[in-house]
CSV table of C-alpha atoms and ligand atoms in Angstrom, one decimal:
chain,number,residue,atom,x,y,z
T,1252,MET,CA,-9.9,-17.6,40.5
T,1253,PRO,CA,-11.9,-20.9,40.2
T,1254,ALA,CA,-11.4,-23.1,37.2
T,1255,THR,CA,-15.0,-22.5,36.1
T,1256,GLN,CA,-14.0,-19.1,34.9
T,1257,ARG,CA,-11.7,-20.0,32.0
T,1258,ILE,CA,-13.1,-18.1,29.0
T,1259,ALA,CA,-11.7,-18.8,25.5
T,1260,ILE,CA,-12.4,-16.3,22.7
T,1261,ILE,CA,-11.8,-17.5,19.1
T,1262,GLY,CA,-10.8,-14.6,16.9
T,1263,ALA,CA,-9.1,-11.3,17.8
T,1264,GLY,CA,-11.0,-9.1,15.3
T,1265,LEU,CA,-12.7,-6.0,16.4
T,1266,GLY,CA,-15.5,-8.0,18.2
T,1267,GLY,CA,-13.3,-10.6,19.8
T,1268,ALA,CA,-10.9,-7.8,21.1
T,1269,ALA,CA,-13.9,-5.9,22.5
T,1270,ALA,CA,-15.2,-8.9,24.3
T,1271,ALA,CA,-11.8,-9.7,25.7
T,1272,THR,CA,-11.2,-6.2,27.0
T,1273,SER,CA,-14.6,-5.9,28.6
T,1274,LEU,CA,-14.3,-9.4,30.3
T,1275,GLN,CA,-10.7,-8.8,31.4
T,1276,GLN,CA,-11.6,-5.5,32.9
T,1277,ALA,CA,-14.5,-7.2,34.8
T,1278,GLY,CA,-11.9,-9.6,36.3
T,1279,PHE,CA,-12.5,-12.7,34.2
T,1280,GLU,CA,-9.7,-15.0,33.1
T,1281,VAL,CA,-9.7,-14.8,29.3
T,1282,ASN,CA,-7.5,-16.2,26.5
T,1283,VAL,CA,-7.8,-15.2,22.9
T,1284,TYR,CA,-6.9,-17.5,20.1
T,1285,GLU,CA,-6.3,-15.9,16.7
T,1286,GLN,CA,-5.4,-17.7,13.5
T,1287,ALA,CA,-3.3,-14.8,12.0
T,1288,PRO,CA,0.4,-14.9,12.9
T,1289,ALA,CA,0.2,-11.1,13.4
T,1290,PHE,CA,-1.9,-8.2,12.3
T,1291,SER,CA,-1.0,-5.7,9.6
T,1292,ARG,CA,-2.4,-2.2,8.8
T,1293,LEU,CA,-4.8,-3.3,6.0
T,1294,GLY,CA,-5.9,-0.5,3.7
T,1295,ALA,CA,-9.4,0.2,5.1
T,1296,GLY,CA,-11.3,2.8,7.1
T,1297,ILE,CA,-14.1,2.4,9.5
T,1298,HIS,CA,-16.8,4.6,11.1
T,1299,MET,CA,-17.2,4.5,14.9
T,1300,GLY,CA,-20.4,6.2,16.1
T,1301,PRO,CA,-21.3,7.5,19.5
T,1302,ASN,CA,-22.9,4.1,20.4
T,1303,VAL,CA,-19.5,2.5,20.2
T,1304,MET,CA,-17.5,5.5,21.6
T,1305,LYS,CA,-19.5,5.1,24.8
T,1306,ILE,CA,-18.2,1.5,25.1
T,1307,PHE,CA,-14.6,2.6,24.4
T,1308,ARG,CA,-15.1,5.3,27.1
T,1309,ARG,CA,-15.5,2.4,29.6
T,1310,MET,CA,-12.5,0.7,28.2
T,1311,GLY,CA,-10.4,3.8,28.7
T,1312,ILE,CA,-9.6,4.3,25.0
T,1313,GLU,CA,-12.2,7.0,24.0
T,1314,GLN,CA,-9.6,9.8,24.2
T,1315,PRO,CA,-6.8,8.3,22.2
T,1316,LEU,CA,-9.3,7.2,19.6
T,1317,GLU,CA,-10.7,10.7,19.4
T,1318,ALA,CA,-7.2,12.0,18.8
T,1319,MET,CA,-6.5,9.5,16.1
T,1320,GLY,CA,-9.8,9.8,14.1
T,1321,SER,CA,-11.3,12.4,11.8
T,1322,HIS,CA,-14.4,14.2,13.2
T,1323,PRO,CA,-16.9,14.9,10.4
T,1324,GLU,CA,-19.4,17.6,11.1
T,1325,PHE,CA,-22.0,15.9,8.8
T,1326,TRP,CA,-22.7,12.7,6.9
T,1327,PHE,CA,-23.6,14.0,3.5
T,1328,SER,CA,-25.5,11.9,0.9
T,1329,ARG,CA,-25.2,13.2,-2.7
T,1330,ASP,CA,-26.5,11.9,-6.0
T,1331,ALA,CA,-24.1,11.2,-8.8
T,1332,SER,CA,-24.5,14.7,-10.1
T,1333,GLY,CA,-23.6,16.2,-6.7
T,1334,GLU,CA,-27.1,17.2,-5.5
T,1335,TYR,CA,-27.5,16.8,-1.8
T,1336,LEU,CA,-29.9,14.1,-0.7
T,1337,SER,CA,-29.3,14.4,3.1
T,1338,ARG,CA,-27.2,16.3,5.6
T,1339,ILE,CA,-27.0,14.3,8.9
T,1340,PRO,CA,-25.5,16.4,11.6
T,1341,LEU,CA,-22.6,14.8,13.6
T,1342,GLY,CA,-19.7,16.7,15.2
T,1343,ASP,CA,-20.9,18.8,18.2
T,1344,PHE,CA,-24.5,17.8,17.5
T,1345,ALA,CA,-23.5,14.1,18.1
T,1346,ARG,CA,-21.7,15.0,21.3
T,1347,LYS,CA,-24.7,16.8,22.6
T,1348,GLU,CA,-27.5,14.6,21.4
T,1349,TYR,CA,-25.8,11.2,21.6
T,1350,ASP,CA,-23.3,11.9,24.3
T,1351,ALA,CA,-20.2,11.0,22.4
T,1352,ALA,CA,-18.2,11.8,19.2
T,1353,TYR,CA,-18.7,10.3,15.7
T,1354,ILE,CA,-15.3,9.5,14.2
T,1355,THR,CA,-13.9,7.9,11.1
T,1356,VAL,CA,-10.5,6.2,11.5
T,1357,HIS,CA,-8.1,3.7,9.9
T,1358,ARG,CA,-9.3,0.2,10.8
T,1359,GLY,CA,-5.8,-1.0,11.6
T,1360,ASP,CA,-5.1,1.9,13.9
T,1361,LEU,CA,-8.4,1.3,15.8
T,1362,HIS,CA,-7.6,-2.4,16.1
T,1363,ALA,CA,-4.0,-1.8,17.3
T,1364,LEU,CA,-5.4,0.5,20.0
T,1365,GLN,CA,-8.0,-2.1,21.1
T,1366,MET,CA,-5.3,-4.8,21.2
T,1367,SER,CA,-3.1,-2.6,23.4
T,1368,THR,CA,-5.8,-2.9,26.2
T,1369,LEU,CA,-5.5,-6.7,26.5
T,1370,LYS,CA,-3.5,-8.3,29.2
T,1371,PRO,CA,0.0,-9.2,28.1
T,1372,GLY,CA,0.3,-12.9,27.2
T,1373,SER,CA,-3.5,-13.4,26.8
T,1374,VAL,CA,-3.6,-13.3,23.0
T,1375,HIS,CA,-2.2,-16.3,21.2
T,1376,PHE,CA,-1.4,-15.8,17.5
T,1377,ALA,CA,-1.1,-18.4,14.8
T,1378,LYS,CA,-3.8,-20.5,16.5
T,1379,HIS,CA,-6.2,-21.7,13.9
T,1380,LEU,CA,-9.1,-23.5,15.6
T,1381,SER,CA,-9.6,-26.7,13.8
T,1382,SER,CA,-12.0,-28.7,16.1
T,1383,ILE,CA,-14.1,-28.4,19.3
T,1384,GLU,CA,-14.9,-31.2,21.7
T,1385,GLU,CA,-17.4,-30.7,24.5
T,1386,THR,CA,-16.9,-33.0,27.4
T,1387,GLY,CA,-19.2,-33.0,30.3
T,1388,ASN,CA,-17.7,-30.0,32.1
T,1389,GLU,CA,-15.3,-28.3,29.8
T,1390,VAL,CA,-14.5,-27.6,26.2
T,1391,ARG,CA,-11.3,-28.9,24.4
T,1392,LEU,CA,-10.1,-26.7,21.6
T,1393,ALA,CA,-7.7,-28.2,19.0
T,1394,PHE,CA,-5.6,-25.9,16.8
T,1395,ALA,CA,-4.1,-26.6,13.4
T,1396,ASP,CA,-0.5,-26.4,14.9
T,1397,GLY,CA,-1.3,-29.5,17.0
T,1398,SER,CA,-1.7,-27.7,20.3
T,1399,HIS,CA,-4.8,-27.8,22.5
T,1400,ALA,CA,-6.5,-25.6,25.1
T,1401,LEU,CA,-9.2,-26.1,27.7
T,1402,ALA,CA,-12.0,-23.7,28.6
T,1403,ASP,CA,-15.2,-23.6,30.5
T,1404,ILE,CA,-17.0,-21.4,27.9
T,1405,VAL,CA,-16.0,-20.5,24.4
T,1406,ILE,CA,-16.9,-17.3,22.5
T,1407,GLY,CA,-16.9,-17.6,18.7
T,1408,ALA,CA,-15.8,-14.2,17.4
T,1409,ASP,CA,-14.2,-15.8,14.4
T,1410,GLY,CA,-16.0,-13.9,11.6
T,1411,ILE,CA,-18.3,-14.9,8.7
T,1412,ASN,CA,-16.6,-18.3,8.2
T,1413,SER,CA,-16.8,-19.1,11.9
T,1414,ARG,CA,-15.6,-22.5,12.9
T,1415,VAL,CA,-17.5,-22.2,16.1
T,1416,ARG,CA,-20.7,-21.5,14.2
T,1417,GLU,CA,-20.0,-24.6,12.1
T,1418,HIS,CA,-19.7,-26.7,15.3
T,1419,LEU,CA,-23.0,-25.4,16.5
T,1420,LEU,CA,-25.0,-25.4,13.3
T,1421,GLY,CA,-23.2,-27.5,10.8
T,1422,VAL,CA,-21.1,-26.7,7.7
T,1423,GLU,CA,-22.7,-24.1,5.5
T,1424,ALA,CA,-20.8,-21.6,3.4
T,1425,PRO,CA,-22.0,-18.0,3.5
T,1426,THR,CA,-23.9,-16.8,0.5
T,1427,TYR,CA,-22.5,-14.3,-1.9
T,1428,SER,CA,-24.8,-11.3,-1.8
T,1429,GLY,CA,-24.4,-10.4,-5.5
T,1430,TRP,CA,-22.5,-7.3,-4.5
T,1431,VAL,CA,-18.8,-6.3,-4.2
T,1432,GLY,CA,-17.0,-3.5,-2.3
T,1433,HIS,CA,-14.0,-1.7,-3.8
T,1434,ARG,CA,-11.6,-0.2,-1.2
T,1435,ALA,CA,-8.7,2.2,-1.6
T,1436,LEU,CA,-6.7,4.8,0.4
T,1437,ILE,CA,-5.7,8.1,-1.2
T,1438,LYS,CA,-3.1,10.5,-0.1
T,1439,ALA,CA,-4.8,13.7,0.7
T,1440,ARG,CA,-1.9,15.7,-0.7
T,1441,ASP,CA,-2.6,14.2,-4.1
T,1442,LEU,CA,-6.0,15.9,-4.0
T,1443,ALA,CA,-4.6,19.4,-3.3
T,1444,LYS,CA,-4.4,20.2,-7.0
T,1445,TYR,CA,-8.2,20.1,-7.4
T,1446,ASP,CA,-10.7,22.8,-6.7
T,1447,PHE,CA,-13.3,20.4,-5.2
T,1448,ASN,CA,-14.4,20.4,-1.6
T,1449,PHE,CA,-13.5,16.8,-0.6
T,1450,GLU,CA,-16.0,16.5,2.3
T,1451,ASP,CA,-15.1,14.8,5.6
T,1452,CYS,CA,-17.8,12.1,5.2
T,1453,VAL,CA,-19.9,11.7,2.1
T,1454,LYS,CA,-21.8,8.9,0.4
T,1455,TRP,CA,-22.4,9.2,-3.4
T,1456,TRP,CA,-25.4,7.3,-4.6
T,1457,SER,CA,-27.1,6.3,-7.8
T,1458,GLY,CA,-29.8,3.7,-8.4
T,1459,ASP,CA,-27.9,0.5,-7.6
T,1460,ARG,CA,-24.4,1.5,-6.5
T,1461,HIS,CA,-22.7,3.9,-4.1
T,1462,LEU,CA,-19.3,5.2,-3.0
T,1463,MET,CA,-18.7,6.0,0.7
T,1464,VAL,CA,-15.8,8.4,1.2
T,1465,TYR,CA,-14.1,9.8,4.3
T,1466,TYR,CA,-10.8,10.6,6.1
T,1467,THR,CA,-9.1,8.0,8.2
T,1468,THR,CA,-6.9,10.2,10.3
T,1469,GLY,CA,-7.2,13.2,12.6
T,1470,LYS,CA,-4.7,15.0,10.4
T,1471,ARG,CA,-6.9,14.3,7.4
T,1472,ASP,CA,-3.9,13.3,5.4
T,1473,GLU,CA,-5.4,10.0,4.3
T,1474,TYR,CA,-8.7,9.8,2.4
T,1475,TYR,CA,-10.6,6.5,1.8
T,1476,PHE,CA,-13.4,5.1,-0.3
T,1477,VAL,CA,-15.4,1.9,-0.2
T,1478,SER,CA,-18.0,1.1,-2.8
T,1479,GLY,CA,-21.1,-1.1,-3.0
T,1480,VAL,CA,-21.6,-2.4,-6.5
T,1481,PRO,CA,-23.8,-5.1,-7.9
T,1482,GLN,CA,-21.9,-7.9,-9.7
T,1483,ALA,CA,-23.6,-11.1,-10.6
T,1484,GLU,CA,-20.7,-13.5,-10.0
T,1485,TRP,CA,-17.7,-13.3,-7.6
T,1486,GLU,CA,-14.6,-14.2,-9.6
T,1487,GLY,CA,-12.2,-14.5,-6.7
T,1488,GLY,CA,-13.1,-18.0,-5.4
T,1489,ASN,CA,-12.3,-18.3,-1.7
T,1490,ALA,CA,-10.1,-15.2,-1.6
T,1491,SER,CA,-11.4,-12.6,0.8
T,1492,PHE,CA,-10.3,-9.9,-1.7
T,1493,ILE,CA,-8.7,-9.5,-5.1
T,1494,PRO,CA,-7.0,-6.6,-6.8
T,1495,SER,CA,-9.1,-4.2,-8.9
T,1496,THR,CA,-8.2,-1.4,-11.3
T,1497,GLN,CA,-8.9,2.3,-11.9
T,1498,ALA,CA,-10.3,1.3,-15.3
T,1499,GLU,CA,-12.9,-0.9,-13.6
T,1500,MET,CA,-13.8,1.9,-11.2
T,1501,PHE,CA,-14.1,4.5,-13.9
T,1502,ASP,CA,-16.4,2.2,-15.8
T,1503,THR,CA,-18.4,1.5,-12.6
T,1504,PHE,CA,-18.8,5.2,-11.7
T,1505,LYS,CA,-19.1,6.6,-15.2
T,1506,GLY,CA,-21.1,9.8,-15.2
T,1507,TYR,CA,-20.5,10.5,-11.5
T,1508,HIS,CA,-19.4,14.0,-10.4
T,1509,PRO,CA,-15.9,15.0,-11.4
T,1510,SER,CA,-14.7,14.9,-7.7
T,1511,VAL,CA,-15.5,11.2,-7.7
T,1512,GLN,CA,-13.5,10.8,-10.9
T,1513,ALA,CA,-10.6,12.6,-9.2
T,1514,LEU,CA,-10.7,10.1,-6.3
T,1515,ILE,CA,-10.4,7.2,-8.7
T,1516,GLU,CA,-7.6,8.9,-10.6
T,1517,ASN,CA,-5.6,9.1,-7.4
T,1518,ALA,CA,-6.3,5.7,-5.9
T,1519,ASP,CA,-3.5,3.4,-6.9
T,1520,ASP,CA,-4.0,0.2,-4.8
T,1521,ILE,CA,-7.7,-0.7,-5.3
T,1522,THR,CA,-9.0,-4.0,-3.9
T,1523,LYS,CA,-12.3,-5.7,-4.4
T,1524,TRP,CA,-14.2,-7.6,-1.7
T,1525,PRO,CA,-17.1,-10.0,-2.1
T,1526,LEU,CA,-20.0,-9.0,0.2
T,1527,LEU,CA,-21.1,-12.1,2.0
T,1528,ASN,CA,-24.2,-12.8,4.0
T,1529,ARG,CA,-26.1,-15.5,5.9
T,1530,GLN,CA,-29.7,-16.0,6.9
T,1531,PRO,CA,-30.4,-15.1,10.5
T,1532,LEU,CA,-29.2,-18.0,12.7
T,1533,PRO,CA,-31.8,-20.1,14.6
T,1534,VAL,CA,-29.6,-20.0,17.8
T,1535,TRP,CA,-26.8,-17.8,19.0
T,1536,SER,CA,-25.5,-20.3,21.6
T,1537,LYS,CA,-25.6,-23.9,22.6
T,1538,GLY,CA,-24.1,-25.5,25.7
T,1539,ARG,CA,-20.9,-23.8,26.5
T,1540,LEU,CA,-20.5,-22.1,23.1
T,1541,VAL,CA,-21.8,-18.6,22.1
T,1542,LEU,CA,-21.3,-16.5,19.0
T,1543,LEU,CA,-20.9,-12.8,18.4
T,1544,GLY,CA,-20.3,-10.3,15.5
T,1545,ASP,CA,-20.0,-11.6,12.0
T,1546,ALA,CA,-20.0,-15.2,13.2
T,1547,CYS,CA,-23.5,-14.6,14.4
T,1548,HIS,CA,-25.2,-11.9,12.3
T,1549,PRO,CA,-23.1,-10.9,9.2
T,1550,MET,CA,-24.4,-8.1,7.0
T,1551,LYS,CA,-23.6,-6.1,3.9
T,1552,PRO,CA,-21.5,-3.3,5.3
T,1553,HIS,CA,-23.6,-0.4,3.9
T,1554,MET,CA,-24.6,1.1,7.2
T,1555,ALA,CA,-21.0,1.1,8.5
T,1556,GLN,CA,-22.3,-0.6,11.7
T,1557,GLY,CA,-21.1,-4.3,11.2
T,1558,ALA,CA,-18.1,-3.8,13.5
T,1559,ALA,CA,-20.1,-1.7,15.8
T,1560,MET,CA,-22.5,-4.5,16.3
T,1561,ALA,CA,-19.7,-6.9,17.0
T,1562,ILE,CA,-18.2,-4.5,19.6
T,1563,GLU,CA,-21.7,-4.0,21.2
T,1564,ASP,CA,-22.1,-7.8,21.3
T,1565,GLY,CA,-18.8,-8.2,23.1
T,1566,ALA,CA,-19.6,-5.6,25.7
T,1567,MET,CA,-23.1,-6.9,26.3
T,1568,LEU,CA,-21.9,-10.5,26.6
T,1569,ALA,CA,-19.4,-9.3,29.3
T,1570,ARG,CA,-22.2,-7.4,31.1
T,1571,CYS,CA,-24.4,-10.6,31.1
T,1572,LEU,CA,-21.6,-12.8,32.4
T,1573,GLN,CA,-20.9,-10.3,35.1
T,1574,GLU,CA,-24.5,-10.5,36.1
T,1575,THR,CA,-24.6,-14.3,36.4
T,1576,GLY,CA,-21.0,-15.5,36.8
T,1577,VAL,CA,-19.4,-17.9,34.3
T,1578,SER,CA,-20.8,-21.0,36.1
T,1579,ASP,CA,-24.3,-20.0,35.1
T,1580,TYR,CA,-23.3,-19.5,31.5
T,1581,GLY,CA,-26.7,-20.8,30.2
T,1582,THR,CA,-28.6,-17.9,31.8
T,1583,ALA,CA,-25.9,-15.4,30.7
T,1584,PHE,CA,-26.2,-16.6,27.1
T,1585,ARG,CA,-30.0,-16.3,27.1
T,1586,LEU,CA,-29.8,-12.9,28.6
T,1587,TYR,CA,-27.2,-11.8,26.0
T,1588,GLU,CA,-29.5,-13.0,23.1
T,1589,SER,CA,-32.5,-11.2,24.7
T,1590,ASN,CA,-30.6,-8.0,24.9
T,1591,ARG,CA,-28.9,-8.1,21.5
T,1592,LYS,CA,-31.1,-9.9,19.0
T,1593,GLU,CA,-33.7,-7.3,18.2
T,1594,ARG,CA,-31.1,-4.5,17.7
T,1595,ALA,CA,-28.6,-6.5,15.8
T,1596,SER,CA,-31.3,-7.9,13.5
T,1597,ARG,CA,-32.7,-4.5,12.8
T,1598,VAL,CA,-29.3,-3.1,11.9
T,1599,GLN,CA,-28.7,-6.2,9.8
T,1600,ALA,CA,-31.9,-5.6,7.9
T,1601,VAL,CA,-31.3,-1.9,7.3
T,1602,SER,CA,-27.7,-2.5,6.3
T,1603,ASN,CA,-28.7,-5.2,3.8
T,1604,ALA,CA,-31.4,-2.9,2.3
T,1605,ASN,CA,-28.8,-0.1,1.9
T,1606,THR,CA,-31.2,2.7,2.8
T,1607,TRP,CA,-29.3,4.2,5.8
T,1608,LEU,CA,-29.1,8.0,5.7
T,1609,ARG,CA,-29.7,8.2,2.0
T,1610,THR,CA,-32.5,10.7,2.7
T,1611,GLN,CA,-32.9,12.9,5.7
T,1612,GLU,CA,-33.7,10.7,8.7
T,1613,ASP,CA,-33.2,10.6,12.5
T,1614,PRO,CA,-30.3,8.2,13.3
T,1615,ALA,CA,-30.9,8.5,17.1
T,1616,TRP,CA,-31.9,4.8,17.5
T,1617,VAL,CA,-28.5,3.7,16.3
T,1618,PHE,CA,-26.1,6.5,17.5
T,1619,GLY,CA,-28.0,7.4,20.7
T,1620,TYR,CA,-28.0,3.8,22.0
T,1621,ASP,CA,-26.1,3.4,25.4
T,1622,LEU,CA,-25.4,-0.2,26.1
T,1623,TYR,CA,-25.0,0.5,29.8
T,1624,ALA,CA,-27.9,2.9,30.3
T,1625,HIS,CA,-30.8,0.4,31.0
T,1626,PRO,CA,-31.4,-2.6,33.2
T,1627,LEU,CA,-30.9,-5.9,31.3
T,1628,LYS,CA,-34.1,-7.2,29.7
T,1629,SER,CA,-35.1,-10.5,31.2
T,1630,GLU,CA,-34.5,-13.8,29.3
T,1631,SER,CA,-38.1,-14.1,28.3
T,1632,ALA,CA,-38.3,-10.7,26.8
T,1633,ALA,CA,-36.4,-11.8,23.6
C,306,FAD,C1,-15.8,-4.0,2.2
C,306,FAD,C2,-16.2,-3.9,3.7
C,306,FAD,C3,-16.3,-2.7,4.3
C,306,FAD,C4,-16.7,-2.6,5.7
C,306,FAD,N1,-16.8,-1.4,6.3
C,306,FAD,C5,-17.3,-1.3,7.6
C,306,FAD,C6,-17.4,0.0,8.2
C,306,FAD,O1,-17.1,1.1,7.7
C,306,FAD,N2,-17.9,0.0,9.5
C,306,FAD,C7,-18.2,-1.2,10.2
C,306,FAD,O2,-18.7,-1.1,11.3
C,306,FAD,N3,-18.1,-2.4,9.6
C,306,FAD,C8,-17.6,-2.5,8.3
C,306,FAD,N4,-17.5,-3.7,7.7
C,306,FAD,C9,-17.9,-4.9,8.4
C,306,FAD,C10,-16.9,-5.3,9.5
C,306,FAD,O3,-15.7,-5.5,8.9
C,306,FAD,C11,-17.3,-6.6,10.2
C,306,FAD,O4,-18.7,-6.5,10.5
C,306,FAD,C12,-16.5,-6.7,11.4
C,306,FAD,O5,-15.1,-6.8,11.1
C,306,FAD,C13,-16.9,-7.9,12.2
C,306,FAD,O6,-16.1,-8.1,13.3
C,306,FAD,P1,-15.8,-9.6,13.9
C,306,FAD,O7,-14.8,-9.3,15.1
C,306,FAD,O8,-17.1,-10.2,14.2
C,306,FAD,O9,-15.1,-10.4,12.8
C,306,FAD,P2,-13.8,-10.3,12.0
C,306,FAD,O10,-13.4,-8.8,12.0
C,306,FAD,O11,-13.9,-11.0,10.7
C,306,FAD,O12,-12.7,-11.0,12.9
C,306,FAD,C14,-12.7,-12.4,13.0
C,306,FAD,C15,-11.3,-12.8,13.5
C,306,FAD,O13,-11.3,-14.2,13.7
C,306,FAD,C16,-10.1,-14.8,13.1
C,306,FAD,N5,-10.5,-16.2,12.8
C,306,FAD,C17,-11.3,-16.7,11.8
C,306,FAD,N6,-11.4,-18.0,11.8
C,306,FAD,C18,-10.5,-18.4,12.9
C,306,FAD,C19,-10.2,-19.7,13.4
C,306,FAD,N7,-10.7,-20.9,12.8
C,306,FAD,N8,-9.3,-19.8,14.4
C,306,FAD,C20,-8.8,-18.7,15.0
C,306,FAD,N9,-9.1,-17.4,14.5
C,306,FAD,C21,-10.0,-17.3,13.5
C,306,FAD,C22,-9.8,-14.0,11.9
C,306,FAD,O14,-8.5,-14.1,11.5
C,306,FAD,C23,-10.2,-12.6,12.4
C,306,FAD,O15,-9.1,-11.9,13.1
C,306,FAD,C24,-17.0,-3.8,6.4
C,306,FAD,C25,-16.9,-5.1,5.7
C,306,FAD,C26,-16.4,-5.1,4.4
C,306,FAD,C27,-16.3,-6.5,3.8
């Protein structure tokens, strides 16, 4: 393979891993540099809709993912008293209408499965990117451990505090949105003593806050919640999360249905996360560098599509590079932006507004999307 095809990906999160798999499967030479020394099974769940399952189909991991996830028949929205606000059909309906399953799963299990698809030796852990130097015909990456790597193009999949974004656009901390998210896992067996119907996928809403609840395993032995709650100041400094308490949760969701109180009662390791944001970026790429996922268009997570957008980005970027070859990276990056910006920006706006599926609506524009179904839009159509 010619030297012009060395692709470096910074960050092996859900988006970086998806880009790496898509590119490796297309025959590119890809190395991934991840700052973490290893990954652990952090206590968090995630939704994977049919739009992403169709990408995982191409990667060959749709079936194992289906086996590992929970398959809700509906997304229910309910008000604090328990009245239903919406019933969005998923399950068989999603398979038929959107051509793939809708699952909820443990984020760590999904990530481990994605990582298992990468070529042995192509992921380099404990590599914190500290600086980038663009010479005339390649990019030199310097890592905090003193090592270096060379690449022809670099994909910044390094999340909301992206070092690659900083190199492109200058140092600028993300903004605190004024909202936090509480997360906790609950053992389903601890809920057996209650008479409530703990639904497979339900979002409880009142005026300015919500609690999203779902199973994270196919066996439905692990239940999970994530909140969205206004909080004027983030008290955790630079920490990506801090511990929270049942007392804080009871206070936050006072007056909510007794089944919500039961969830809080049985959640013993609650964490609290600041929800961070950025204004839309003026550029997604410059020279040999390009961004994807949270590095490019972070959003409040209220639509459960942030990771999905990162994975779609990775797959689309691979598709564009296949079209042009790495040596014409400029055209590939413009094509990529033309084919992603409108959709990612629309999802970002709806997610930030936190209106998604609160009332009965048709989610086909998100779930029915098939990244491979249409010819690429030309560069000028952005
Ligand atoms: C409370 C909460 C709940 C959420 N729930 C959902 C949900 O249900 N569904 C959903 O789709 N999304 C959800 N999201 C959003 C989702 O987590 C993100 O959109 C998604 O993780 C973005 O993926 P990414 O690969 O772009 O970035 P990340 O997942 O942030 O990955 C970035 C990677 O880059 C690495 N890295 C960073 N800097 C460097 C560096 N300098 N050098 C090397 N490596 C580096 C990091 O260690 C990390 O592994 C949630 C977010 C929060 C905060």
